[in-house]
CSV table of C-alpha atoms and ligand atoms in Angstrom, one decimal:
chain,number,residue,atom,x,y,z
A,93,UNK,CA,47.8,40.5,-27.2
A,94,UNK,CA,49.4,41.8,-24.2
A,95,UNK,CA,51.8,40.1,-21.5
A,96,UNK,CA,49.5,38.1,-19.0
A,97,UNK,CA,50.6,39.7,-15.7
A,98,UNK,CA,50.3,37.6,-12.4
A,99,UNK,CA,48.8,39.6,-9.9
A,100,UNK,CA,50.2,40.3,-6.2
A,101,UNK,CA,47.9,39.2,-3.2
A,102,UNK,CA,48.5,39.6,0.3
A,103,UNK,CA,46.8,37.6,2.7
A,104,UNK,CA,46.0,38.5,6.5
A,105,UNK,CA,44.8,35.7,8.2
A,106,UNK,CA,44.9,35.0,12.0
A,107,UNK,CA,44.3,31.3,12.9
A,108,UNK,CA,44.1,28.1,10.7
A,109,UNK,CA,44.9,29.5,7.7
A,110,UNK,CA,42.7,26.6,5.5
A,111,UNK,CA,41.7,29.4,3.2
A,112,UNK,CA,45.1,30.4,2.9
A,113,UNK,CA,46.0,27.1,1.5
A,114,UNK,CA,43.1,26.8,-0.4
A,115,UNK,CA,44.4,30.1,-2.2
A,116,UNK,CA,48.2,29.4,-2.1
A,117,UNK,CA,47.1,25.9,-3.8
A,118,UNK,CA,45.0,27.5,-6.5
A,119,UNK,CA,47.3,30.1,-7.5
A,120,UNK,CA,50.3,27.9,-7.4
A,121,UNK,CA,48.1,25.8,-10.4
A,122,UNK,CA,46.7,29.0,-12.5
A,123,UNK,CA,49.8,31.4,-11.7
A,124,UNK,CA,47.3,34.0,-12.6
A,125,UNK,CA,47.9,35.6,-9.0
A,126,UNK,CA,50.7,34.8,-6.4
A,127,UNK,CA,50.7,35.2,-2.7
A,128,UNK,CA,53.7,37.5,-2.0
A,129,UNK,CA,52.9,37.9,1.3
A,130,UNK,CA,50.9,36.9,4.9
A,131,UNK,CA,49.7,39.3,7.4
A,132,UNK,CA,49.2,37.8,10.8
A,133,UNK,CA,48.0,39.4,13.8
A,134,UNK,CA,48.4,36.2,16.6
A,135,UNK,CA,51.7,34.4,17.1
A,136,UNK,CA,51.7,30.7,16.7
A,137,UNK,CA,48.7,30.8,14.4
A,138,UNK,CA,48.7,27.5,12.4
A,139,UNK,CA,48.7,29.4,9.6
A,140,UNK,CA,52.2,30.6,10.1
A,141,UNK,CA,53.5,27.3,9.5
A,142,UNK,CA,51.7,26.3,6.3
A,143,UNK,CA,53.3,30.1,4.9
A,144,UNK,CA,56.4,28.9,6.2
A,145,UNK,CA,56.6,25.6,4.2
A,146,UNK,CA,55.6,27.6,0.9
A,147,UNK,CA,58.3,30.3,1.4
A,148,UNK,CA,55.7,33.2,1.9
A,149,UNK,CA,57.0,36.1,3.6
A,150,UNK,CA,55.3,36.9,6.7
A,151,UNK,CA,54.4,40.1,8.3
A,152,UNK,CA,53.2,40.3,11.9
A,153,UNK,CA,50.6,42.8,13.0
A,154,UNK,CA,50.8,43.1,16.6
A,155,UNK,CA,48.7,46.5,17.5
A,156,UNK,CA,49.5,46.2,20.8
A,157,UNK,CA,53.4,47.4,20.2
A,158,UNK,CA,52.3,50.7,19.0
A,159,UNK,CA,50.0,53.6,20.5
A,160,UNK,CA,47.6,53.4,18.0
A,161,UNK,CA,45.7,51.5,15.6
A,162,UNK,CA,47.1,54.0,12.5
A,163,UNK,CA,50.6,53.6,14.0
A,164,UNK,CA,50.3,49.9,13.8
A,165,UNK,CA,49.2,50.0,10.3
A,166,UNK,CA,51.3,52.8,9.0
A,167,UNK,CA,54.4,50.3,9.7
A,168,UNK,CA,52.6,47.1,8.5
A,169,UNK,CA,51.8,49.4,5.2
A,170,UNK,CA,55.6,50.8,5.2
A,171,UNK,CA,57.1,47.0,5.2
A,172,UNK,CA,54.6,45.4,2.7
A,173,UNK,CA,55.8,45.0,-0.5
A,174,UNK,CA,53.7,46.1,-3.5
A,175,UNK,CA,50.1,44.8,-4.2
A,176,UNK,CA,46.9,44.6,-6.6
A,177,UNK,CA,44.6,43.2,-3.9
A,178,UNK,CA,44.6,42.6,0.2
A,179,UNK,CA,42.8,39.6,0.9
A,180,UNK,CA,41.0,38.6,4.6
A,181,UNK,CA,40.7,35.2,4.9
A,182,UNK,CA,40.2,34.5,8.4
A,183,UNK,CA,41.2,37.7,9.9
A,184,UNK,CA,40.0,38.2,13.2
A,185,UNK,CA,40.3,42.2,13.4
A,186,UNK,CA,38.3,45.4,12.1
A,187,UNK,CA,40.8,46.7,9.7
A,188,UNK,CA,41.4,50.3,10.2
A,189,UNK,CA,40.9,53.7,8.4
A,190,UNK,CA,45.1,54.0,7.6
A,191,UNK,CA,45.2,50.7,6.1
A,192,UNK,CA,41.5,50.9,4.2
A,193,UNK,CA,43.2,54.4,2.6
A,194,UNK,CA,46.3,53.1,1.8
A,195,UNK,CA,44.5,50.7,-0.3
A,196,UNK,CA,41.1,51.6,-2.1
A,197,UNK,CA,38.9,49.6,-3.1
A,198,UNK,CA,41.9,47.0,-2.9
A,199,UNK,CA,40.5,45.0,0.1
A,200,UNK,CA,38.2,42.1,0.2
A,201,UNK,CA,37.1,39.9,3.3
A,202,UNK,CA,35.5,36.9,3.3
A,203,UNK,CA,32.6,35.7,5.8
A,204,UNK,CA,30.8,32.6,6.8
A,205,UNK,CA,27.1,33.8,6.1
A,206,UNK,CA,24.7,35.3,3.1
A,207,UNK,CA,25.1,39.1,4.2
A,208,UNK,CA,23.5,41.5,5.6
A,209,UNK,CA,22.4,38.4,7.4
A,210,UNK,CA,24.9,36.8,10.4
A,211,UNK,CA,27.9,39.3,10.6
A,212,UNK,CA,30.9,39.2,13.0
A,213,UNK,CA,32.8,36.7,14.4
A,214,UNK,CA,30.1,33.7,14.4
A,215,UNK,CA,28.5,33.8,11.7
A,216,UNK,CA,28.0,30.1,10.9
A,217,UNK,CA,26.6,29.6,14.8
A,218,UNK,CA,24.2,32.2,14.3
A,219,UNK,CA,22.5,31.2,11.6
A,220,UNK,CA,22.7,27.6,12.5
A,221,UNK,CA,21.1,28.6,15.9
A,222,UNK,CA,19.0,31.0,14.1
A,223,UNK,CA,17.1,28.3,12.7
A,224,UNK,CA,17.3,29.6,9.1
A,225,UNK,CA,17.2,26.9,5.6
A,226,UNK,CA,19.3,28.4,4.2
A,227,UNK,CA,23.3,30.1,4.6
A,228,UNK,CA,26.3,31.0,2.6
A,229,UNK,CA,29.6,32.2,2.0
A,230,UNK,CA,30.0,36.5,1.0
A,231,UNK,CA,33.1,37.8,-0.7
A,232,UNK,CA,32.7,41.7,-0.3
A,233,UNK,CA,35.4,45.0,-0.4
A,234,UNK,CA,35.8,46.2,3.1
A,235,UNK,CA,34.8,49.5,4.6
A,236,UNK,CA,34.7,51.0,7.7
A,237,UNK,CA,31.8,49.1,8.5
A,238,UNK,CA,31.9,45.3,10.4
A,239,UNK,CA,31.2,43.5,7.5
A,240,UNK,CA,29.1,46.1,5.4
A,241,UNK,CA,31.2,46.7,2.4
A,242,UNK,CA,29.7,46.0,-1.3
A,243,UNK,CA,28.8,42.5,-1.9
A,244,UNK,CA,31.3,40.8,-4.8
A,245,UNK,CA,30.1,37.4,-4.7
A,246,UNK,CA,27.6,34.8,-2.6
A,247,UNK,CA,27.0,31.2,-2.4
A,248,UNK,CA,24.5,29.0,-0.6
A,249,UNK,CA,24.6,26.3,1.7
A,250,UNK,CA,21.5,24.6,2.4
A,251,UNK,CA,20.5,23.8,6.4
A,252,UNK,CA,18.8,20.6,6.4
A,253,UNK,CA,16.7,19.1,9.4
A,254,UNK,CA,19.6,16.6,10.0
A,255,UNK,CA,22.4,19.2,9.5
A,256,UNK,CA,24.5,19.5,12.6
A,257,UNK,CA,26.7,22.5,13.7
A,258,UNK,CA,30.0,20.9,13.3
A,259,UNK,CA,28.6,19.5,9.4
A,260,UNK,CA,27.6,23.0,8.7
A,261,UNK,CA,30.8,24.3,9.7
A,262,UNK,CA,32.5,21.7,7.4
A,263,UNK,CA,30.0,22.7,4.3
A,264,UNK,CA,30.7,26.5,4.7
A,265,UNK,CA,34.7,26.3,5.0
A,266,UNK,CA,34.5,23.3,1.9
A,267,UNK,CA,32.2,26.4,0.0
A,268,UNK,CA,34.5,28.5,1.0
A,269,UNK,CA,37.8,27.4,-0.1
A,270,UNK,CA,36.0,27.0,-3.7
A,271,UNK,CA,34.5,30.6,-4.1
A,272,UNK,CA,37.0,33.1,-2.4
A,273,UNK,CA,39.8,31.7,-5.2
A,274,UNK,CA,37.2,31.8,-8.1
A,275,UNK,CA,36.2,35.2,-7.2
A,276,UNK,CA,39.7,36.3,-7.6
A,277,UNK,CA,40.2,34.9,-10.2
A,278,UNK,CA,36.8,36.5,-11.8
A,279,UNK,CA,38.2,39.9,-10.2
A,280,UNK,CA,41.1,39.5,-12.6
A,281,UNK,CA,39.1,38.3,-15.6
A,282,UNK,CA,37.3,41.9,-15.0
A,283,UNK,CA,40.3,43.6,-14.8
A,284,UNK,CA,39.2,44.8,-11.6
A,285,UNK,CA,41.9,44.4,-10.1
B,476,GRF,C1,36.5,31.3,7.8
B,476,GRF,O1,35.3,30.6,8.1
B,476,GRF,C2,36.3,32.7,7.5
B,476,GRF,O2,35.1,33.0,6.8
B,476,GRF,C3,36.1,33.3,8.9
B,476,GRF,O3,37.1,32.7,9.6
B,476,GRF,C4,37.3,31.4,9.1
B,476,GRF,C5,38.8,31.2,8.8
B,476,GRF,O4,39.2,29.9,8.6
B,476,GRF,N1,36.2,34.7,8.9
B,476,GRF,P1,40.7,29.6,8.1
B,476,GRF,O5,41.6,30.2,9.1
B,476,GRF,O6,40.8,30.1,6.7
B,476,GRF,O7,40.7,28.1,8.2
């Protein structure tokens, strides 16, 4: 049997961070993958503090410092450190076609909805003020697209006629922080990554 190898994620997350911690914690128990590092395009996210107090390296994006999208990402790419999968939990930004070649078919996003249904930013309002039964949470690879790459993994979340916005928003992150981690963690079963 060979060496079990613990994979190297990189995170980019922009604001709370709770699926950051939600990963950080899982990995920290299975070992099977490690954060070894946080991309973070807003300073004095919350999230920069809960990678502070577990020691995870932190890497700012900050587009606006450079005179192009590529320019911004052809430094972020030249400072990370090595990597078997990007991870967007939370991250606010269309990533761009330097960083998407740099890394093929080595970046995955997580959204608030059942896709092709609900992308963008507010995906939870919109199909709470849709009016549909029934939401989700997608895990998919990332393309050029907003939210169009090829669907990994999905789970419902059932919209009931008492079901508020801010108790949906509570049963999508609580579905989230379960399936992004398991999804890795099937990812690396698969030796997909
Ligand atoms: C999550 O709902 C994610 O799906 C969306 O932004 C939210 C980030 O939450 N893209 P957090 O920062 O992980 O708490």
């Amino acid at each position: 049997m060979g060496a079990v190898m613990t994979k190297q994620l990189i995170v980019f997350a922009s604001g709370t961070g709770s699926n950051f911690e939600a990963l950080a914690d899982h990995f920290d128990r299975t070992k099977t993958a490690k954060i070894v590092a946080l991309v973070c395009d807003q300073p004095g996210a919350p999230v920069l503090a809960k990678a502070a107090v577990r020691k995870i390296p932190v890497y700012p994006l900050d587009y606006r410092a450079y005179p192009s999208k590529a320019a911004a990402e052809a430094a972020l790419i030249a400072k990370l450190p090595a990597c078997d999968l990007i991870v967007l939990a939370g991250f606010m930004r269309i990533i761009g076609a330097t960083l998407l070649t740099a890394y093929p078919n080595r970046i995955i996003n997580l959204h608030p909805a059942l896709l092709p249904s609900f992308p963008g930013r507010t995906g939870i309002a919109d199909a709470f003020n849709y009016g549909v039964k029934v939401t989700g949470v997608t895990v998919h690879y990332v393309d050029a697209g907003i939210d169009s790459g090829k669907i990994i993994a999905q789970a419902p979340v059932l919209i009931g006629p008492d079901t508020t916005l801010p108790a949906l928003e509570t049963a999508i992150h609580d579905v989230e922080h379960q399936l992004l981690p398991q999804t890795i963690e099937e990812l690396i079963k698969e030796e997909k990554i």
